[in-house]
Tab-separated table of C-alpha atoms in Angstrom:
chain	number	residue	atom	x	y	z
A	547	PHE	CA	-3.796	-30.596	-72.218
A	548	PRO	CA	-3.385	-27.064	-71.373
A	549	LEU	CA	-5.968	-24.404	-72.585
A	550	ASP	CA	-3.174	-22.365	-74.477
A	551	LEU	CA	-1.635	-25.135	-76.431
A	552	THR	CA	-4.888	-26.179	-77.393
A	553	ARG	CA	-5.965	-23.244	-78.750
A	554	ASP	CA	-2.842	-22.991	-80.904
A	555	VAL	CA	-3.150	-26.273	-81.980
A	556	ALA	CA	-6.829	-25.325	-83.226
A	557	ARG	CA	-5.875	-22.842	-84.805
A	558	GLU	CA	-3.257	-24.294	-86.943
A	559	HIS	CA	-5.692	-26.689	-87.921
A	560	GLY	CA	-8.590	-24.040	-88.632
A	561	PHE	CA	-10.839	-24.477	-85.676
A	562	THR	CA	-11.689	-22.240	-82.442
A	563	VAL	CA	-11.764	-23.322	-78.692
A	564	ASP	CA	-15.354	-23.103	-76.564
A	565	GLU	CA	-13.577	-21.402	-74.213
A	566	ALA	CA	-17.111	-20.341	-72.296
A	567	GLY	CA	-18.076	-23.910	-72.270
A	568	PHE	CA	-14.405	-24.999	-70.874
A	569	ALA	CA	-14.373	-22.698	-68.349
A	570	ALA	CA	-18.239	-24.061	-67.341
A	571	ALA	CA	-17.304	-27.452	-67.686
A	572	MET	CA	-14.236	-26.545	-65.075
A	573	ALA	CA	-16.242	-25.147	-62.552
A	574	GLU	CA	-18.307	-28.026	-62.810
A	575	GLN	CA	-15.201	-30.179	-61.878
A	576	ARG	CA	-13.869	-27.668	-58.868
A	577	GLU	CA	-17.579	-28.274	-57.516
A	578	ARG	CA	-17.398	-32.033	-57.892
A	579	ALA	CA	-13.753	-31.627	-56.501
A	580	ARG	CA	-15.068	-29.777	-53.498
A	581	ALA	CA	-18.374	-31.725	-52.764
A	582	ALA	CA	-15.984	-35.100	-52.489
A	583	GLN	CA	-13.276	-33.418	-50.224
A	584	LYS	CA	-16.184	-32.305	-48.267
A	585	PHE	CA	-18.044	-35.331	-47.790
A	586	GLY	CA	-15.120	-37.291	-47.635
A	587	GLY	CA	-15.085	-38.503	-51.469
A	588	PHE	CA	-17.743	-41.085	-53.165
A	589	GLU	CA	-16.312	-44.120	-54.486
A	590	ALA	CA	-16.863	-44.890	-58.070
A	591	GLY	CA	-20.088	-46.280	-57.762
A	592	GLU	CA	-21.469	-43.796	-55.922
A	593	ALA	CA	-20.186	-40.721	-58.032
A	594	GLU	CA	-21.343	-42.585	-61.270
A	595	ARG	CA	-24.828	-43.376	-59.407
A	596	TYR	CA	-25.274	-39.325	-58.793
A	597	ALA	CA	-24.135	-38.217	-62.153
A	598	SER	CA	-26.557	-41.048	-63.365
A	599	LEU	CA	-29.774	-39.860	-61.611
A	600	LEU	CA	-28.976	-35.880	-62.478
A	601	ASP	CA	-28.591	-36.667	-65.991
A	602	HIS	CA	-31.985	-39.236	-65.945
A	603	LEU	CA	-33.952	-36.513	-64.088
A	604	ARG	CA	-32.703	-33.627	-66.884
A	605	GLN	CA	-34.028	-35.875	-69.960
A	606	GLN	CA	-37.383	-36.817	-67.995
A	607	GLY	CA	-37.344	-33.306	-67.336
A	608	GLN	CA	-37.776	-33.021	-63.891
A	609	LEU	CA	-34.861	-30.809	-63.143
A	610	GLU	CA	-33.847	-27.989	-65.261
A	611	ALA	CA	-30.564	-27.928	-67.374
A	612	GLU	CA	-28.886	-26.225	-64.042
A	613	GLY	CA	-30.023	-29.135	-62.086
A	614	VAL	CA	-32.014	-28.132	-58.984
A	615	GLN	CA	-33.442	-24.445	-57.739
A	616	HIS	CA	-31.682	-23.496	-54.675
A	617	VAL	CA	-33.484	-20.783	-52.866
A	618	TYR	CA	-31.987	-20.747	-49.278
A	619	ASP	CA	-31.408	-17.279	-50.284
A	620	VAL	CA	-34.857	-16.111	-50.901
A	621	THR	CA	-37.031	-18.322	-48.658
A	622	THR	CA	-36.760	-21.003	-45.787
A	623	SER	CA	-40.240	-22.785	-47.829
A	624	VAL	CA	-41.475	-23.997	-50.919
A	625	GLU	CA	-44.599	-26.158	-52.319
A	626	THR	CA	-42.975	-28.539	-54.851
A	627	ARG	CA	-43.171	-32.149	-55.629
A	628	LEU	CA	-41.149	-35.043	-55.038
A	629	VAL	CA	-38.313	-36.176	-58.470
A	630	ALA	CA	-36.407	-38.866	-56.385
A	631	ILE	CA	-36.264	-41.629	-53.887
A	632	LEU	CA	-33.132	-43.682	-53.136
A	633	LYS	CA	-32.558	-46.151	-50.622
A	634	ASP	CA	-29.522	-47.480	-50.333
A	635	GLY	CA	-27.941	-45.862	-52.741
A	636	GLN	CA	-30.834	-46.792	-55.605
A	637	MET	CA	-33.593	-45.733	-57.464
A	638	VAL	CA	-37.114	-46.780	-55.828
A	639	SER	CA	-40.358	-45.221	-56.563
A	640	GLN	CA	-41.476	-45.134	-53.142
A	641	ALA	CA	-40.363	-45.309	-49.012
A	642	SER	CA	-41.831	-46.485	-46.379
A	643	ALA	CA	-42.229	-45.353	-42.281
A	644	GLY	CA	-38.758	-45.876	-40.656
A	645	GLU	CA	-36.497	-46.152	-43.749
A	646	GLU	CA	-33.660	-44.024	-44.307
A	647	VAL	CA	-33.493	-42.228	-47.652
A	648	GLU	CA	-32.503	-39.568	-50.088
A	649	VAL	CA	-34.540	-37.279	-51.895
A	650	VAL	CA	-34.415	-34.884	-54.750
A	651	LEU	CA	-37.092	-31.670	-55.394
A	652	PRO	CA	-36.693	-29.715	-57.778
A	653	VAL	CA	-36.100	-27.027	-55.930
A	654	THR	CA	-34.944	-26.372	-52.144
A	655	PRO	CA	-34.773	-23.895	-49.647
A	656	PHE	CA	-32.202	-26.376	-47.458
A	657	TYR	CA	-28.984	-24.673	-47.042
A	658	VAL	CA	-26.092	-26.923	-48.149
A	659	GLU	CA	-23.081	-27.493	-45.778
A	660	SER	CA	-20.384	-24.865	-47.178
A	661	GLY	CA	-18.186	-22.170	-45.939
A	662	GLY	CA	-18.001	-23.842	-43.049
A	663	GLN	CA	-22.042	-23.416	-42.189
A	664	VAL	CA	-23.498	-27.201	-41.643
A	665	SER	CA	-26.319	-27.801	-43.740
A	666	ASP	CA	-30.144	-27.139	-42.405
A	667	VAL	CA	-32.775	-29.411	-41.383
A	668	GLY	CA	-36.077	-29.619	-41.292
A	669	THR	CA	-39.374	-31.473	-42.686
A	670	ILE	CA	-40.487	-32.496	-46.261
A	671	VAL	CA	-44.729	-33.107	-46.124
A	672	HIS	CA	-47.055	-34.453	-48.548
A	673	PHE	CA	-50.497	-33.425	-47.735
A	674	CYS	CA	-53.627	-35.230	-49.433
A	675	GLU	CA	-55.883	-33.090	-51.339
A	676	GLY	CA	-58.746	-31.494	-48.663
A	677	SER	CA	-57.024	-32.779	-45.615
A	678	ASP	CA	-55.110	-30.809	-42.626
A	679	GLN	CA	-53.319	-33.714	-41.707
A	680	PRO	CA	-49.777	-34.753	-43.152
A	681	ALA	CA	-50.129	-38.430	-45.563
A	682	TRP	CA	-46.034	-38.746	-45.103
A	683	VAL	CA	-43.643	-37.042	-43.403
A	684	ILE	CA	-39.117	-37.059	-44.379
A	685	ARG	CA	-37.535	-35.745	-41.544
A	686	VAL	CA	-34.400	-34.174	-42.864
A	687	LYS	CA	-31.110	-34.459	-40.892
A	688	ASP	CA	-28.685	-33.573	-43.682
A	689	VAL	CA	-28.679	-32.276	-47.109
A	690	ARG	CA	-25.787	-32.886	-49.417
A	691	ARG	CA	-24.493	-31.596	-52.844
A	692	PRO	CA	-22.896	-34.822	-54.112
A	693	LEU	CA	-22.085	-32.742	-57.731
A	694	SER	CA	-23.004	-29.515	-59.092
A	695	GLY	CA	-26.554	-29.159	-60.446
A	696	LEU	CA	-27.608	-31.878	-57.671
A	697	ILE	CA	-29.204	-31.373	-54.060
A	698	VAL	CA	-30.210	-34.693	-52.042
A	699	HIS	CA	-32.308	-34.525	-48.643
A	700	ILE	CA	-30.863	-37.110	-46.128
A	701	GLY	CA	-33.567	-38.500	-43.392
A	702	GLN	CA	-35.795	-40.526	-42.495
A	703	VAL	CA	-39.249	-41.501	-43.541
A	704	GLU	CA	-41.392	-40.518	-39.945
A	705	SER	CA	-44.472	-41.420	-40.943
A	706	GLY	CA	-46.739	-42.408	-44.256
A	707	SER	CA	-45.345	-43.654	-47.568
A	708	PRO	CA	-43.388	-41.220	-49.375
A	709	HIS	CA	-44.241	-41.983	-53.618
A	710	VAL	CA	-42.065	-40.179	-56.178
A	711	GLY	CA	-44.319	-37.552	-58.186
A	712	ASP	CA	-45.426	-36.897	-54.892
A	713	SER	CA	-46.656	-33.076	-54.246
A	714	VAL	CA	-44.792	-31.288	-50.794
A	715	TRP	CA	-44.376	-28.568	-48.635
A	716	ALA	CA	-40.576	-28.602	-47.762
A	717	GLY	CA	-39.892	-26.444	-44.692
A	718	VAL	CA	-36.526	-25.961	-42.928
A	719	ASP	CA	-36.327	-25.808	-39.197
A	720	PRO	CA	-36.600	-22.027	-38.384
A	721	ASP	CA	-34.741	-22.087	-34.887
A	722	TRP	CA	-31.692	-24.122	-36.658
A	723	ARG	CA	-32.056	-21.214	-39.755
A	724	MET	CA	-32.041	-18.499	-37.426
A	725	SER	CA	-29.467	-19.919	-34.685
A	726	ALA	CA	-26.692	-20.722	-37.610
A	727	ALA	CA	-27.803	-17.198	-39.061
A	728	ARG	CA	-26.927	-15.575	-36.263
A	729	ASN	CA	-23.590	-17.465	-35.367
A	730	HIS	CA	-22.831	-16.799	-39.234
A	731	THR	CA	-22.963	-12.894	-39.368
A	732	ALA	CA	-21.376	-12.964	-35.911
A	733	THR	CA	-17.968	-14.503	-37.430
A	734	HIS	CA	-18.293	-11.668	-39.856
A	735	LEU	CA	-18.509	-8.958	-37.031
A	736	LEU	CA	-15.621	-10.824	-35.178
A	737	GLN	CA	-13.198	-10.905	-37.824
A	738	SER	CA	-13.668	-6.987	-38.422
A	739	ALA	CA	-13.278	-6.743	-34.385
A	740	LEU	CA	-10.069	-8.473	-34.675
A	741	ARG	CA	-8.526	-6.810	-37.473
A	742	GLU	CA	-9.284	-3.775	-35.857
A	743	VAL	CA	-8.049	-4.783	-32.203
A	744	LEU	CA	-4.863	-6.631	-33.311
A	745	GLY	CA	-4.027	-5.233	-36.838
A	746	LYS	CA	-4.967	-6.323	-40.528
A	747	HIS	CA	-2.810	-9.365	-40.715
A	748	VAL	CA	-5.575	-10.963	-39.303
A	749	GLN	CA	-7.172	-13.165	-41.956
A	750	GLN	CA	-9.422	-16.425	-41.245
A	751	ALA	CA	-8.003	-19.499	-41.401
A	752	GLY	CA	-10.968	-21.763	-41.156
A	753	SER	CA	-14.486	-21.932	-39.155
A	754	LEU	CA	-17.459	-24.044	-38.187
A	755	VAL	CA	-20.994	-22.360	-37.852
A	756	THR	CA	-23.712	-24.266	-36.059
A	757	PRO	CA	-26.750	-23.660	-34.670
A	758	ASP	CA	-25.383	-23.820	-31.010
A	759	ARG	CA	-21.848	-22.418	-31.616
A	760	LEU	CA	-19.128	-20.597	-33.753
A	761	ARG	CA	-15.638	-21.277	-34.064
A	762	PHE	CA	-13.280	-19.006	-35.846
A	763	ASP	CA	-9.751	-19.612	-36.698
A	764	PHE	CA	-7.351	-16.616	-37.613
A	765	THR	CA	-4.136	-15.850	-38.437
A	766	HIS	CA	-2.419	-14.136	-35.330
A	767	PRO	CA	1.521	-14.660	-33.634
A	768	GLY	CA	0.550	-15.180	-30.106
A	769	MET	CA	-2.019	-15.435	-27.526
A	770	LEU	CA	-4.524	-12.620	-27.238
A	771	THR	CA	-4.448	-10.869	-23.732
A	772	LYS	CA	-7.407	-10.757	-21.692
A	773	ARG	CA	-7.483	-6.929	-22.339
A	774	GLU	CA	-7.796	-7.584	-26.231
A	775	LEU	CA	-10.284	-10.509	-25.825
A	776	GLU	CA	-12.677	-8.170	-23.583
A	777	GLU	CA	-12.511	-5.155	-26.345
A	778	VAL	CA	-12.770	-7.730	-29.545
A	779	GLU	CA	-16.294	-8.886	-27.714
A	780	ARG	CA	-17.163	-5.411	-26.775
A	781	ARG	CA	-17.008	-4.136	-30.237
A	782	VAL	CA	-18.904	-7.069	-31.575
A	783	ASN	CA	-21.393	-6.555	-29.097
A	784	GLU	CA	-21.668	-2.751	-30.548
A	785	ALA	CA	-22.121	-3.755	-33.512
A	786	ILE	CA	-25.008	-5.866	-32.367
A	787	LEU	CA	-26.701	-2.768	-30.518
A	788	ALA	CA	-25.923	-0.514	-33.444
A	789	ASP	CA	-28.564	-2.853	-35.090
A	790	TYR	CA	-26.486	-2.482	-38.800
A	791	PRO	CA	-28.799	-4.085	-41.796
A	792	VAL	CA	-27.055	-6.559	-43.143
A	793	GLN	CA	-27.340	-6.992	-46.966
A	794	ALA	CA	-26.299	-9.426	-49.742
A	795	GLU	CA	-25.154	-8.457	-53.146
A	796	TRP	CA	-24.272	-10.541	-55.949
A	797	THR	CA	-21.516	-8.794	-58.006
A	798	ASP	CA	-18.778	-9.853	-60.256
A	799	TYR	CA	-15.385	-10.848	-58.384
A	800	GLN	CA	-13.326	-8.247	-59.188
A	801	SER	CA	-15.264	-5.392	-58.060
A	802	ALA	CA	-15.903	-6.852	-55.046
A	803	LEU	CA	-12.590	-7.130	-54.734
A	804	LYS	CA	-11.945	-3.669	-55.532
A	805	GLN	CA	-14.565	-2.338	-53.090
A	806	GLY	CA	-12.444	-3.931	-50.408
A	807	ALA	CA	-14.846	-7.124	-49.888
A	808	ILE	CA	-12.483	-9.676	-48.284
A	809	ALA	CA	-11.821	-13.044	-49.516
A	810	LEU	CA	-10.403	-16.528	-48.417
A	811	PHE	CA	-7.382	-16.815	-49.605
A	812	ASP	CA	-7.962	-20.974	-51.015
A	813	GLU	CA	-11.172	-20.021	-51.727
A	814	LYS	CA	-12.387	-20.702	-55.790
A	815	TYR	CA	-14.922	-18.204	-56.652
A	816	GLY	CA	-16.762	-17.949	-59.759
A	817	GLU	CA	-17.188	-14.751	-61.981
A	818	ARG	CA	-20.764	-14.024	-60.019
A	819	VAL	CA	-19.804	-13.652	-56.163
A	820	ARG	CA	-22.525	-12.696	-53.116
A	821	VAL	CA	-21.165	-10.264	-50.782
A	822	ILE	CA	-22.360	-9.951	-47.296
A	823	LYS	CA	-22.425	-6.119	-46.427
A	824	VAL	CA	-22.426	-4.665	-42.770
A	825	SER	CA	-22.663	-1.077	-42.831
A	826	ALA	CA	-24.832	1.668	-42.396
A	827	GLY	CA	-24.154	5.486	-43.932
A	828	ASP	CA	-20.756	5.932	-44.198
A	829	ARG	CA	-20.054	3.704	-41.357
A	830	LEU	CA	-18.644	0.148	-43.154
A	831	VAL	CA	-18.331	-2.622	-40.464
A	832	SER	CA	-18.041	-5.741	-42.258
A	833	GLN	CA	-17.624	-7.057	-46.275
A	834	GLU	CA	-16.721	-10.532	-46.760
A	835	LEU	CA	-17.513	-12.676	-49.836
A	836	CYS	CA	-20.068	-15.398	-48.426
A	837	GLY	CA	-22.371	-17.503	-49.459
A	838	GLY	CA	-24.073	-18.337	-46.247
A	839	THR	CA	-27.489	-17.459	-44.193
A	840	HIS	CA	-27.355	-14.123	-42.254
A	841	VAL	CA	-29.246	-12.291	-40.187
A	842	GLN	CA	-31.204	-9.414	-41.428
A	843	ARG	CA	-29.690	-7.070	-39.023
A	844	THR	CA	-27.632	-7.297	-36.511
A	845	SER	CA	-29.610	-6.694	-33.788
A	846	GLN	CA	-30.976	-10.366	-34.373
A	847	ILE	CA	-27.788	-12.060	-33.181
A	848	GLY	CA	-28.821	-10.734	-29.706
A	849	PHE	CA	-25.933	-11.577	-27.678
A	850	PHE	CA	-22.321	-12.513	-28.079
A	851	HIS	CA	-19.628	-14.203	-26.136
A	852	ILE	CA	-16.286	-15.584	-26.490
A	853	VAL	CA	-16.174	-18.933	-24.462
A	854	SER	CA	-12.513	-19.749	-25.163
A	855	GLU	CA	-9.233	-18.893	-27.384
A	856	GLU	CA	-6.261	-21.204	-27.729
A	857	SER	CA	-3.656	-22.021	-30.522
A	858	ILE	CA	-4.170	-24.710	-32.906
A	859	GLY	CA	-0.521	-24.308	-34.391
A	860	ALA	CA	2.299	-21.797	-35.324
A	861	GLY	CA	0.733	-18.689	-36.059
A	862	LYS	CA	-2.810	-19.757	-36.019
A	863	ARG	CA	-5.357	-19.162	-33.065
A	864	ARG	CA	-9.192	-20.489	-32.496
A	865	ILE	CA	-11.774	-18.241	-31.152
A	866	GLU	CA	-14.905	-20.114	-29.862
A	867	ALA	CA	-18.037	-18.486	-28.963
A	868	VAL	CA	-21.946	-18.201	-28.673
A	869	THR	CA	-24.624	-15.822	-29.514
A	870	GLY	CA	-28.631	-15.486	-28.855
A	871	ARG	CA	-30.660	-18.240	-26.796
A	872	ALA	CA	-27.045	-20.281	-26.716
A	873	ALA	CA	-25.551	-16.871	-25.232
A	874	TYR	CA	-28.471	-15.876	-23.217
A	875	GLN	CA	-28.406	-19.691	-21.560
A	876	LEU	CA	-24.834	-19.343	-20.438
A	877	ALA	CA	-25.087	-16.239	-19.105
A	878	TRP	CA	-27.934	-17.053	-17.185
A	879	LYS	CA	-26.372	-20.120	-15.726
A	880	ARG	CA	-23.168	-18.624	-15.237
A	881	MET	CA	-24.977	-15.741	-13.153
A	882	SER	CA	-27.190	-18.261	-11.359
A	883	ILE	CA	-23.633	-19.776	-10.086
A	884	LEU	CA	-22.582	-16.174	-8.927
A	885	ASP	CA	-25.734	-15.518	-7.173
A	886	ASP	CA	-25.150	-18.942	-5.178
A	887	ALA	CA	-21.841	-18.110	-4.669
A	888	ALA	CA	-22.647	-14.288	-3.756
A	889	ALA	CA	-25.139	-16.099	-0.970
A	890	TYR	CA	-22.679	-18.853	0.617
A	891	LEU	CA	-19.835	-16.037	1.009
A	892	GLY	CA	-22.416	-13.775	2.244
A	893	CYS	CA	-21.819	-10.772	0.504
A	894	LEU	CA	-23.063	-8.873	-2.503
A	895	PRO	CA	-22.558	-10.684	-6.624
A	896	GLU	CA	-20.207	-7.571	-7.045
A	897	GLU	CA	-17.814	-8.200	-4.024
A	898	ILE	CA	-17.273	-12.086	-4.924
A	899	ASP	CA	-13.744	-11.089	-5.652
A	900	ARG	CA	-12.656	-8.969	-2.956
A	901	LYS	CA	-14.477	-11.660	-0.687
A	902	VAL	CA	-12.514	-14.688	-2.569
A	903	LEU	CA	-9.360	-13.142	-2.037
A	904	GLU	CA	-9.942	-12.430	1.551
A	905	LEU	CA	-10.381	-16.437	2.345
A	906	MET	CA	-7.606	-17.287	-0.104
A	907	GLU	CA	-5.615	-15.119	1.860
A	908	GLU	CA	-6.712	-16.747	5.331
A	909	ASN	CA	-6.431	-20.290	3.260
A	910	HIS	CA	-2.622	-19.508	2.660
A	911	ARG	CA	-2.146	-18.129	6.033
A	912	LEU	CA	-3.490	-21.456	7.896
A	913	VAL	CA	-1.884	-23.828	5.484
A	914	LYS	CA	1.342	-22.314	6.342
A	915	GLU	CA	0.319	-22.677	10.031
A	916	ILE	CA	-0.483	-26.171	9.444
A	917	GLU	CA	2.380	-26.973	7.851
A	918	ASN	CA	4.565	-25.441	10.811
A	919	LEU	CA	2.790	-27.440	13.261
A	920	ARG	CA	3.298	-30.336	11.301
A	921	ARG	CA	6.854	-29.931	10.906
A	922	GLU	CA	6.588	-29.522	15.207
A	923	LEU	CA	4.922	-32.763	14.893
A	924	ALA	CA	7.976	-34.567	13.188
A	925	LYS	CA	10.331	-33.333	14.799
A	926	GLU	CA	8.427	-34.544	18.251
A	927	GLU	CA	7.816	-37.730	16.541
A	928	VAL	CA	12.055	-38.103	15.664
A	929	ASP	CA	13.079	-37.281	19.105
A	930	ALA	CA	10.923	-40.493	20.109
A	931	LEU	CA	12.398	-42.191	17.323
A	932	VAL	CA	16.201	-41.626	18.378
A	933	ARG	CA	14.733	-43.540	21.724
A	934	GLN	CA	14.215	-46.608	19.684
A	935	VAL	CA	17.225	-47.167	18.248
A	936	ARG	CA	18.303	-50.725	17.785
A	937	GLU	CA	21.904	-51.642	17.852
A	938	ILE	CA	23.330	-54.558	15.334
A	939	HIS	CA	26.785	-55.997	15.959
A	940	GLY	CA	27.739	-52.105	16.656
A	941	ILE	CA	25.337	-50.452	14.176
A	942	ARG	CA	23.091	-48.330	14.446
A	943	VAL	CA	19.679	-49.081	13.103
A	944	VAL	CA	16.091	-47.107	12.812
A	945	SER	CA	13.164	-48.565	11.175
A	946	ALA	CA	9.500	-47.153	11.771
A	947	GLU	CA	6.358	-46.044	10.797
A	948	VAL	CA	5.444	-42.583	11.161
A	949	LYS	CA	2.096	-40.550	11.190
A	950	SER	CA	3.263	-36.828	10.916
A	951	ALA	CA	4.210	-37.476	7.729
A	952	SER	CA	1.720	-36.544	4.916
A	953	GLN	CA	4.051	-36.320	1.891
A	954	MET	CA	7.002	-37.342	0.798
A	955	GLU	CA	9.061	-34.109	1.399
A	956	THR	CA	8.500	-34.754	5.142
A	957	LEU	CA	9.512	-38.103	5.008
A	958	ARG	CA	12.842	-37.480	3.054
A	959	GLU	CA	13.456	-34.012	5.875
A	960	MET	CA	12.613	-36.719	8.914
A	961	THR	CA	14.963	-39.239	7.708
A	962	ASP	CA	17.541	-36.412	7.130
A	963	TRP	CA	16.828	-35.637	10.891
A	964	LEU	CA	17.447	-38.396	12.044
A	965	ARG	CA	20.407	-39.357	10.466
A	966	ASP	CA	21.730	-36.154	11.656
A	967	ARG	CA	20.988	-37.049	15.130
A	968	LEU	CA	22.276	-40.638	14.992
A	969	GLY	CA	25.831	-39.531	13.169
A	970	SER	CA	26.542	-43.066	11.980
A	971	ALA	CA	23.456	-45.313	10.983
A	972	VAL	CA	20.730	-47.067	9.051
A	973	VAL	CA	17.752	-45.353	8.828
A	974	VAL	CA	14.248	-46.317	7.524
A	975	LEU	CA	10.920	-44.685	7.527
A	976	GLY	CA	7.852	-45.407	6.170
A	977	ALA	CA	4.157	-43.718	6.179
A	978	VAL	CA	0.857	-43.823	4.426
A	979	ILE	CA	0.413	-41.472	1.764
A	980	ASN	CA	-2.590	-40.922	-0.206
A	981	ASN	CA	-3.854	-44.678	0.842
A	982	ARG	CA	-0.052	-45.945	-0.455
A	983	PRO	CA	3.245	-46.949	1.292
A	984	ASN	CA	5.920	-44.930	1.121
A	985	LEU	CA	9.173	-45.843	2.201
A	986	VAL	CA	13.018	-43.747	2.713
A	987	ALA	CA	15.884	-45.124	3.389
A	988	ALA	CA	19.187	-42.936	4.267
A	989	ILE	CA	22.578	-44.611	5.184
A	990	THR	CA	25.941	-42.301	6.788
A	991	PRO	CA	28.756	-42.127	4.211
A	992	ASP	CA	30.829	-43.878	6.863
A	993	LEU	CA	28.483	-47.357	6.162
A	994	VAL	CA	28.087	-46.451	2.636
A	995	GLU	CA	32.063	-47.059	2.546
A	996	ARG	CA	31.695	-50.287	4.743
A	997	GLY	CA	29.719	-51.301	1.319
A	998	PHE	CA	26.106	-50.824	2.804
A	999	HIS	CA	23.389	-49.229	-0.266
A	1000	ALA	CA	20.486	-47.382	0.422
A	1001	GLY	CA	19.301	-48.009	-2.902
A	1002	GLU	CA	19.854	-51.827	-2.390
A	1003	LEU	CA	18.331	-52.009	1.206
A	1004	VAL	CA	14.586	-49.850	0.065
A	1005	LYS	CA	14.707	-52.056	-2.956
A	1006	SER	CA	14.814	-54.994	-0.800
A	1007	VAL	CA	11.921	-53.842	1.734
A	1008	ALA	CA	9.837	-52.112	-1.447
A	1009	ARG	CA	8.907	-56.010	-2.040
A	1010	HIS	CA	7.144	-56.659	1.364
A	1011	VAL	CA	4.402	-53.695	-0.084
A	1012	ARG	CA	4.661	-54.817	-3.626
A	1013	GLY	CA	6.300	-51.755	-4.809
A	1014	GLY	CA	9.976	-51.403	-5.885
A	1015	GLY	CA	12.071	-48.375	-5.502
A	1016	GLY	CA	15.711	-47.162	-5.553
A	1017	GLY	CA	18.489	-44.626	-5.374
A	1018	ARG	CA	21.901	-43.313	-4.439
A	1019	PRO	CA	23.856	-45.016	-1.678
A	1020	THR	CA	23.107	-42.679	1.217
A	1021	LEU	CA	19.806	-42.112	0.079
A	1022	ALA	CA	17.090	-43.854	-1.952
A	1023	GLN	CA	13.129	-44.199	-1.590
A	1024	ALA	CA	10.454	-46.636	-2.889
A	1025	GLY	CA	6.776	-46.889	-3.552
A	1026	GLY	CA	3.995	-50.082	-3.102
A	1027	SER	CA	0.563	-51.060	-3.046
A	1028	ASP	CA	-0.075	-52.496	-0.298
A	1029	PRO	CA	-0.402	-50.430	3.086
A	1030	SER	CA	-1.417	-53.510	5.154
A	1031	ARG	CA	2.228	-54.842	4.917
A	1032	LEU	CA	4.180	-51.883	5.919
A	1033	PRO	CA	4.614	-53.125	9.386
A	1034	GLU	CA	6.211	-55.923	8.427
A	1035	ALA	CA	8.647	-54.115	5.431
A	1036	LEU	CA	9.964	-51.702	8.432
A	1037	GLU	CA	10.678	-55.021	10.213
A	1038	SER	CA	12.655	-57.068	7.664
A	1039	VAL	CA	15.465	-53.768	7.262
A	1040	TYR	CA	16.859	-55.994	10.681
A	1041	SER	CA	16.866	-58.781	8.776
A	1042	TRP	CA	18.313	-57.405	5.887
A	1043	VAL	CA	21.336	-55.008	7.940
A	1044	GLU	CA	22.426	-58.736	9.667
A	1045	HIS	CA	22.339	-60.625	6.089
A	1046	ALA	CA	24.614	-57.328	4.626
A	1047	LEU	CA	26.695	-57.688	7.566
A	1048	SER	CA	27.483	-61.556	7.529
A	1049	GLU	CA	28.305	-60.919	3.636
A	1050	ARG	CA	31.329	-58.059	4.273
């Protein structure tokens, strides 16, 4: 029921509406909806189980009223306790090595997938008192928020037997977190550079941040030119080299917008928002509303390189890029290839483009020369075929396999030459091209008037090579799959002509 109507009805009956409570309940429902959408949705039973689990943990005092304390933006490890274990969706008191589990901690440093950034991975470990060897280890491979206030860590028991109530050390994989942070901060720098190079019409239309790469979707009417991509990449790397501080600030939503922070058009924000600002002095590089993980200074990104740029729909483009170790590995691999290519070409790496152009020009000249030689060979072969003409009841017929035709165009051209030389004739030429038999048949117009049809002829001949074809009365072609039967197919032309004459 609409809030304004509810307020009016309540006032008429002497009641007031708890609007703060209503807003909190709506925020919680939006969080549930986002979580359901993000993870494909939960079945009714699953949603009820998670809600029941959260209520149970709150009633038992295992979780505070707000639920799991999420400290991902403060630390990457915490000492806490294990308050719940789920196996196959059911609460249990313990688990064994090798089992897949979901576990709940009162406080967690693990980032939960949101805003395009994937969840953290890491470990949850229990040590017995006085021992430096873990009693059990859970390898966390995913983290989810099925509903507001509840965060579950999904993983496998690597060793030992976890029990509810055990004290634990929970830690995020530092390389995973740092690589994801590099890529997330780089997306902010990328959006800023795109808006500077292309214009303020550029808006984020989606993103994916993983430890090994980043993907950024944005609004723009056309493909970026090579020069535009180079300029965007240069600006991002200039910001990295400038070693700007990256600061996270909490403020209210309206204040953030008034200060110029960029917000996603279709994202729902609460009253308090987190602003990620990249700036130094009067120089503001980037300012966005964001809940993801980020580096402390831009220089920690290391290096940024655009891998691809493509269209993903009308008015939308996508850039994929790498940073940090992934960018270094890509650069090293390509430099290694460049050095090898220079060695093969006998030149310096910086001379490869010139050397390749020279080779391309030489190759083009040689291809032309080869084509001319093939044409000369084809003409000589046609001269020889003219001397192989058979006459069947006054009709000249040539049917032969040619060796100088390496493509269908040459085969057709040779057929035309023969037909023109003979004046009135039936011509069928065959050749094995790319290990497959090909045929071209040509019949001069005067014989077409007598009822002969090149399409019918080539279709009949092609059956011998397990193929088919067709075409016009004067010119037709066919292909097959059995090159060994090409001589047999070509020999059948003469019997076809005799049969055709007998029917006329």
